[in-house]
mmCIF file with all atom_site columns, C-alpha atoms in Angstrom:
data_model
loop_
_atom_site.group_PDB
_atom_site.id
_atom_site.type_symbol
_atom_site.label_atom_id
_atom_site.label_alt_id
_atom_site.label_comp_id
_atom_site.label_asym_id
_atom_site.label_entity_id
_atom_site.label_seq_id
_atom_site.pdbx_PDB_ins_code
_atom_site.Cartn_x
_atom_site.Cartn_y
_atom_site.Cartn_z
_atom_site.occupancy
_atom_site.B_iso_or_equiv
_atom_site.pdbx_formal_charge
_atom_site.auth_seq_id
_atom_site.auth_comp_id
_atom_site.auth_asym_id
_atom_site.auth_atom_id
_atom_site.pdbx_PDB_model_num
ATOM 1  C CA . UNK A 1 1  ? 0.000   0.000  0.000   1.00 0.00 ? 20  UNK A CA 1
ATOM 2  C CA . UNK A 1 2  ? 1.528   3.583  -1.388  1.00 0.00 ? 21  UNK A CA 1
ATOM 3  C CA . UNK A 1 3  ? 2.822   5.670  1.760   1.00 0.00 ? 22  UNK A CA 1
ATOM 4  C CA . UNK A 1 4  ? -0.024  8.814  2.629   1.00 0.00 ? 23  UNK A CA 1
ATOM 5  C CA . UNK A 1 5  ? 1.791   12.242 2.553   1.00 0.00 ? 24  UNK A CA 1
ATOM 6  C CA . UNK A 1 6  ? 1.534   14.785 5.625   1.00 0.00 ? 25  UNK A CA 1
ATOM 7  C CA . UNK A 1 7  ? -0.703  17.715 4.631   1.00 0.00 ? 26  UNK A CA 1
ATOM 8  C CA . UNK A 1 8  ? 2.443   19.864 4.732   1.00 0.00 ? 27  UNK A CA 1
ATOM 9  C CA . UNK A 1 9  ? 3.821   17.478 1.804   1.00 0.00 ? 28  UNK A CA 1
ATOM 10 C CA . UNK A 1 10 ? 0.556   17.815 0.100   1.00 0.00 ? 29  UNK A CA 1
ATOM 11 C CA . UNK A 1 11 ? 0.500   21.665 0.260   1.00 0.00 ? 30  UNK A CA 1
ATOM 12 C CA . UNK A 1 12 ? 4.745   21.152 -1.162  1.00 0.00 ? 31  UNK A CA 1
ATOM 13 C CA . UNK A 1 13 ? 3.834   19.100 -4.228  1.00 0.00 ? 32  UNK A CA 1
ATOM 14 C CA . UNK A 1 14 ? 0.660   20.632 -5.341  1.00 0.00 ? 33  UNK A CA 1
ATOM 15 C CA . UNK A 1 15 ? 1.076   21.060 -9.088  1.00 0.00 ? 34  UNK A CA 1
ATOM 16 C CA . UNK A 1 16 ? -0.396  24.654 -10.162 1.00 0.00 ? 35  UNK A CA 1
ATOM 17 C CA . UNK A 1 17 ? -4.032  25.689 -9.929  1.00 0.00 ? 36  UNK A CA 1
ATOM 18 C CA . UNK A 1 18 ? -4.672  22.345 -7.160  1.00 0.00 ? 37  UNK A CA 1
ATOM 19 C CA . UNK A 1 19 ? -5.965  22.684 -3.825  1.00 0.00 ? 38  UNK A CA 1
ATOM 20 C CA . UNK A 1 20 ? -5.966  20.338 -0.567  1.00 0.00 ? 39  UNK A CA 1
ATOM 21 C CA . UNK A 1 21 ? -9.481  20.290 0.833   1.00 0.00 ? 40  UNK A CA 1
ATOM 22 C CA . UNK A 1 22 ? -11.774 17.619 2.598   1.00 0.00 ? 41  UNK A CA 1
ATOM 23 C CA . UNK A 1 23 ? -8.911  14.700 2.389   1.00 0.00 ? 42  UNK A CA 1
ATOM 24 C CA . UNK A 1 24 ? -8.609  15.436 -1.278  1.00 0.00 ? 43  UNK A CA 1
ATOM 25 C CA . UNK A 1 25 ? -6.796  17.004 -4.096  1.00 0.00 ? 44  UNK A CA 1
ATOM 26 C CA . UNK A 1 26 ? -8.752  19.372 -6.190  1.00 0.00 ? 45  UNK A CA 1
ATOM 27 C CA . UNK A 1 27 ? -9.038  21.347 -9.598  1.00 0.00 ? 46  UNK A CA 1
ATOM 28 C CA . UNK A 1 28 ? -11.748 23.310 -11.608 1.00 0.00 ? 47  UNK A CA 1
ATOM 29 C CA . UNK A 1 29 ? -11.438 23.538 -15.191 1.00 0.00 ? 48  UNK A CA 1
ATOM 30 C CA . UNK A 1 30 ? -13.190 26.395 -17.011 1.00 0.00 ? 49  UNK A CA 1
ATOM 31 C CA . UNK A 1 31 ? -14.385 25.975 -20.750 1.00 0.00 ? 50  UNK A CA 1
ATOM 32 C CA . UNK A 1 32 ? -16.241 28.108 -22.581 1.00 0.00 ? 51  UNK A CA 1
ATOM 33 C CA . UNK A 1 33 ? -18.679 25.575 -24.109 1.00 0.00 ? 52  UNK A CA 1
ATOM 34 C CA . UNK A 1 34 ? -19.903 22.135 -22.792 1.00 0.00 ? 53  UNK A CA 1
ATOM 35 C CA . UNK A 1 35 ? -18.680 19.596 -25.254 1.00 0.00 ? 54  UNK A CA 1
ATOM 36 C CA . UNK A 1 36 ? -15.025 21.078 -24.915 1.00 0.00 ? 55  UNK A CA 1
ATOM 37 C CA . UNK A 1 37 ? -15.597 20.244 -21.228 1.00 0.00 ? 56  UNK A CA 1
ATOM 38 C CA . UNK A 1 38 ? -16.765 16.465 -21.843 1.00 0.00 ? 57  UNK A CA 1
ATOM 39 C CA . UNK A 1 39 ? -13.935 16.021 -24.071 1.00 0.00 ? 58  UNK A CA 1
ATOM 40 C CA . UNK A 1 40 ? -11.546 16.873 -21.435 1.00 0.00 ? 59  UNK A CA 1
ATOM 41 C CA . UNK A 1 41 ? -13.522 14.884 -18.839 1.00 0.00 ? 60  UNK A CA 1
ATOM 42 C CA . UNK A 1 42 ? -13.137 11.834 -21.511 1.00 0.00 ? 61  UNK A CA 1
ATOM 43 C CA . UNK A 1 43 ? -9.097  12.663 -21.866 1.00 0.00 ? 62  UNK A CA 1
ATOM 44 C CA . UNK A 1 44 ? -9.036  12.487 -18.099 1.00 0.00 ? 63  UNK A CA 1
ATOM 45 C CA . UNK A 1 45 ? -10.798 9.381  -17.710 1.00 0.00 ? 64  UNK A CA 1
ATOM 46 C CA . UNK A 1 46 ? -8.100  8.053  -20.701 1.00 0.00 ? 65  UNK A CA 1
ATOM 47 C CA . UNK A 1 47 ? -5.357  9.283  -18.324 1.00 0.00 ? 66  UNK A CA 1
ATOM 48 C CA . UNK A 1 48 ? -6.614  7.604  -15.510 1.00 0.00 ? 67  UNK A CA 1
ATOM 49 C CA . UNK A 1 49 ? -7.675  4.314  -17.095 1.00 0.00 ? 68  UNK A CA 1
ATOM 50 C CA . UNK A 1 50 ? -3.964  4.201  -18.179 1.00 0.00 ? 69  UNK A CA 1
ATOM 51 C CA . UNK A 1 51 ? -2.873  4.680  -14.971 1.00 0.00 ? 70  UNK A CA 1
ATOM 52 C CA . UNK A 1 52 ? -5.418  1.977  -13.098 1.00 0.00 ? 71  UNK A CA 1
ATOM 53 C CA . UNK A 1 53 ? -6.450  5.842  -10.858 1.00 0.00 ? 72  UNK A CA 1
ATOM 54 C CA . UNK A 1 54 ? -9.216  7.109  -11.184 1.00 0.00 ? 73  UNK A CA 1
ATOM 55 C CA . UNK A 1 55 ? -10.820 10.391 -10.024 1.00 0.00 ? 74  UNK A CA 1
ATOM 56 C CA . UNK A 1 56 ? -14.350 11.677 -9.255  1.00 0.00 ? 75  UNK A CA 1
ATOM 57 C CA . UNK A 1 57 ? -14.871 13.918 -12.171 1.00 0.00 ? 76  UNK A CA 1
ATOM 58 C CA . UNK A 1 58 ? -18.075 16.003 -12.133 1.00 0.00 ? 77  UNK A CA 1
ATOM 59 C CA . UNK A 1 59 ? -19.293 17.545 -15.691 1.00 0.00 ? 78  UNK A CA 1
ATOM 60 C CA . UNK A 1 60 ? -20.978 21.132 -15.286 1.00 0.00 ? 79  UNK A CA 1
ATOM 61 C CA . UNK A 1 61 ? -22.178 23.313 -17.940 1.00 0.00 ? 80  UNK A CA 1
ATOM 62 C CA . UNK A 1 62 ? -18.661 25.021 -18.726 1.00 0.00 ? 81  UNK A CA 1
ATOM 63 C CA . UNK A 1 63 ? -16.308 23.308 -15.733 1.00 0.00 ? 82  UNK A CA 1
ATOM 64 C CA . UNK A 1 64 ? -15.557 20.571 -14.865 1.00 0.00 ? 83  UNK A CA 1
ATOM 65 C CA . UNK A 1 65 ? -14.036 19.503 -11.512 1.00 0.00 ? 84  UNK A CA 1
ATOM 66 C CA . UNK A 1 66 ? -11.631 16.455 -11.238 1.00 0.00 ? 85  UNK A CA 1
ATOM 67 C CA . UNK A 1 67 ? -10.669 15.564 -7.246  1.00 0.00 ? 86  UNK A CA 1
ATOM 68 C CA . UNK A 1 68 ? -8.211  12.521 -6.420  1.00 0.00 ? 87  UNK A CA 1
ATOM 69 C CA . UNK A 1 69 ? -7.434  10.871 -3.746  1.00 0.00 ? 88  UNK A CA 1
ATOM 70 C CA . UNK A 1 70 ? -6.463  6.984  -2.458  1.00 0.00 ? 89  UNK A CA 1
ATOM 71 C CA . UNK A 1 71 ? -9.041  5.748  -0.819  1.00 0.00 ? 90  UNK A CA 1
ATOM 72 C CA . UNK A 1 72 ? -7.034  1.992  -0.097  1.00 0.00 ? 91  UNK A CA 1
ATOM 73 C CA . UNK A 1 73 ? -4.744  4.078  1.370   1.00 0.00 ? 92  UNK A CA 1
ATOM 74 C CA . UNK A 1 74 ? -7.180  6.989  3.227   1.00 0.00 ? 93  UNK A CA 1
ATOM 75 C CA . UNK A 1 75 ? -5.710  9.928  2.142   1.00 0.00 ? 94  UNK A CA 1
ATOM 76 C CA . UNK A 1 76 ? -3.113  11.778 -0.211  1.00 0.00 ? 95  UNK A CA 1
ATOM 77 C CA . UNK A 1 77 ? -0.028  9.513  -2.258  1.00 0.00 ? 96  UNK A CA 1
ATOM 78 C CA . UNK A 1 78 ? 2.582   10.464 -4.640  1.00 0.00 ? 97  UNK A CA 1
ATOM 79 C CA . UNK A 1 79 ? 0.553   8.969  -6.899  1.00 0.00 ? 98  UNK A CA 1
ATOM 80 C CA . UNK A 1 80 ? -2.032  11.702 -6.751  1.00 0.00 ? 99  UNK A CA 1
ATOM 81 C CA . UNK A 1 81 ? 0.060   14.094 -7.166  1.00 0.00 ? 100 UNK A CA 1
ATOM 82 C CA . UNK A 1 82 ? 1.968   12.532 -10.374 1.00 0.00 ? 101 UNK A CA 1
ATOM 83 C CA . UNK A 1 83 ? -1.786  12.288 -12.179 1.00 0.00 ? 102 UNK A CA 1
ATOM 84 C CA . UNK A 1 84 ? -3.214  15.454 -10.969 1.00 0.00 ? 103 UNK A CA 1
ATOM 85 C CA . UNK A 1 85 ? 0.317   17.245 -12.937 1.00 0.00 ? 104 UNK A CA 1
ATOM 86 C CA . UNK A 1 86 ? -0.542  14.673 -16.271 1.00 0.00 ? 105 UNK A CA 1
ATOM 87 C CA . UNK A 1 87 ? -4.009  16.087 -15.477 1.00 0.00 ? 106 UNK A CA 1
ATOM 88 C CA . UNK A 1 88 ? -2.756  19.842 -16.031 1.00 0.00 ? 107 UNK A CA 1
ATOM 89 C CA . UNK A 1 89 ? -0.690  18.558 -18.499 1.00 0.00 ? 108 UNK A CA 1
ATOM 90 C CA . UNK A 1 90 ? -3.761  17.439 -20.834 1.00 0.00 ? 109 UNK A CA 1
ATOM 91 C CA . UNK A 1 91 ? -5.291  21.345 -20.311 1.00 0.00 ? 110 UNK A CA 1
#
C-alpha cells in the first residue's frame, strides 16, 4: 500500500491551480462551451484508465471539476500528485 503524505507534503507538491481540501486534491477547469468540457472529462478518464487511478470527475455546464485521492490508502499519495500534474498537463 503507497505511503499517505503529511498535509504539509501535500501543500509542497501541489502542481499549479490544485488545492488540498476535505482529504482530497482538487481542480476546476473552465471551458467556454460544454462539449469542450466532456472532451476533457473523456481525456481524463483516458489518463486515468492508463494509470489503473481514477478520479471523481463532475461535468458542469462550462467546468468541470476532477478531485483525487487513495481511498485503499485513506488519504493523499505520490501517486495523486503525479496524475493530478498529467491532469494539467492534458489542459
Amino acid at each position: 500500500m503507497p505511503d499517505v503524505l503529511s498535509d504539509e507534503e501535500v501543500e509542497r507538491q501541489l502542481p499549479e491551480g490544485w488545492a488540498y481540501e476535505d482529504g482530497e486534491i482538487a481542480r476546476t477547469f473552465e471551458f467556454d462551451d460544454y462539449l469542450d468540457g466532456v472532451a476533457f472529462a473523456s481525456t481524463v478518464g483516458e489518463v486515468a484508465e492508463e494509470e489503473f487511478h481514477h478520479p471523481e470527475i463532475v461535468i458542469g455546464y462550462e467546468e468541470v471539476e476532477v478531485r483525487f485521492r487513495t481511498h485503499e490508502a485513506d488519504g493523499i499519495t505520490e501517486k495523486d500528485i503525479r496524475l493530478a500534474g498529467l491532469v494539467n498537463d492534458e489542459f
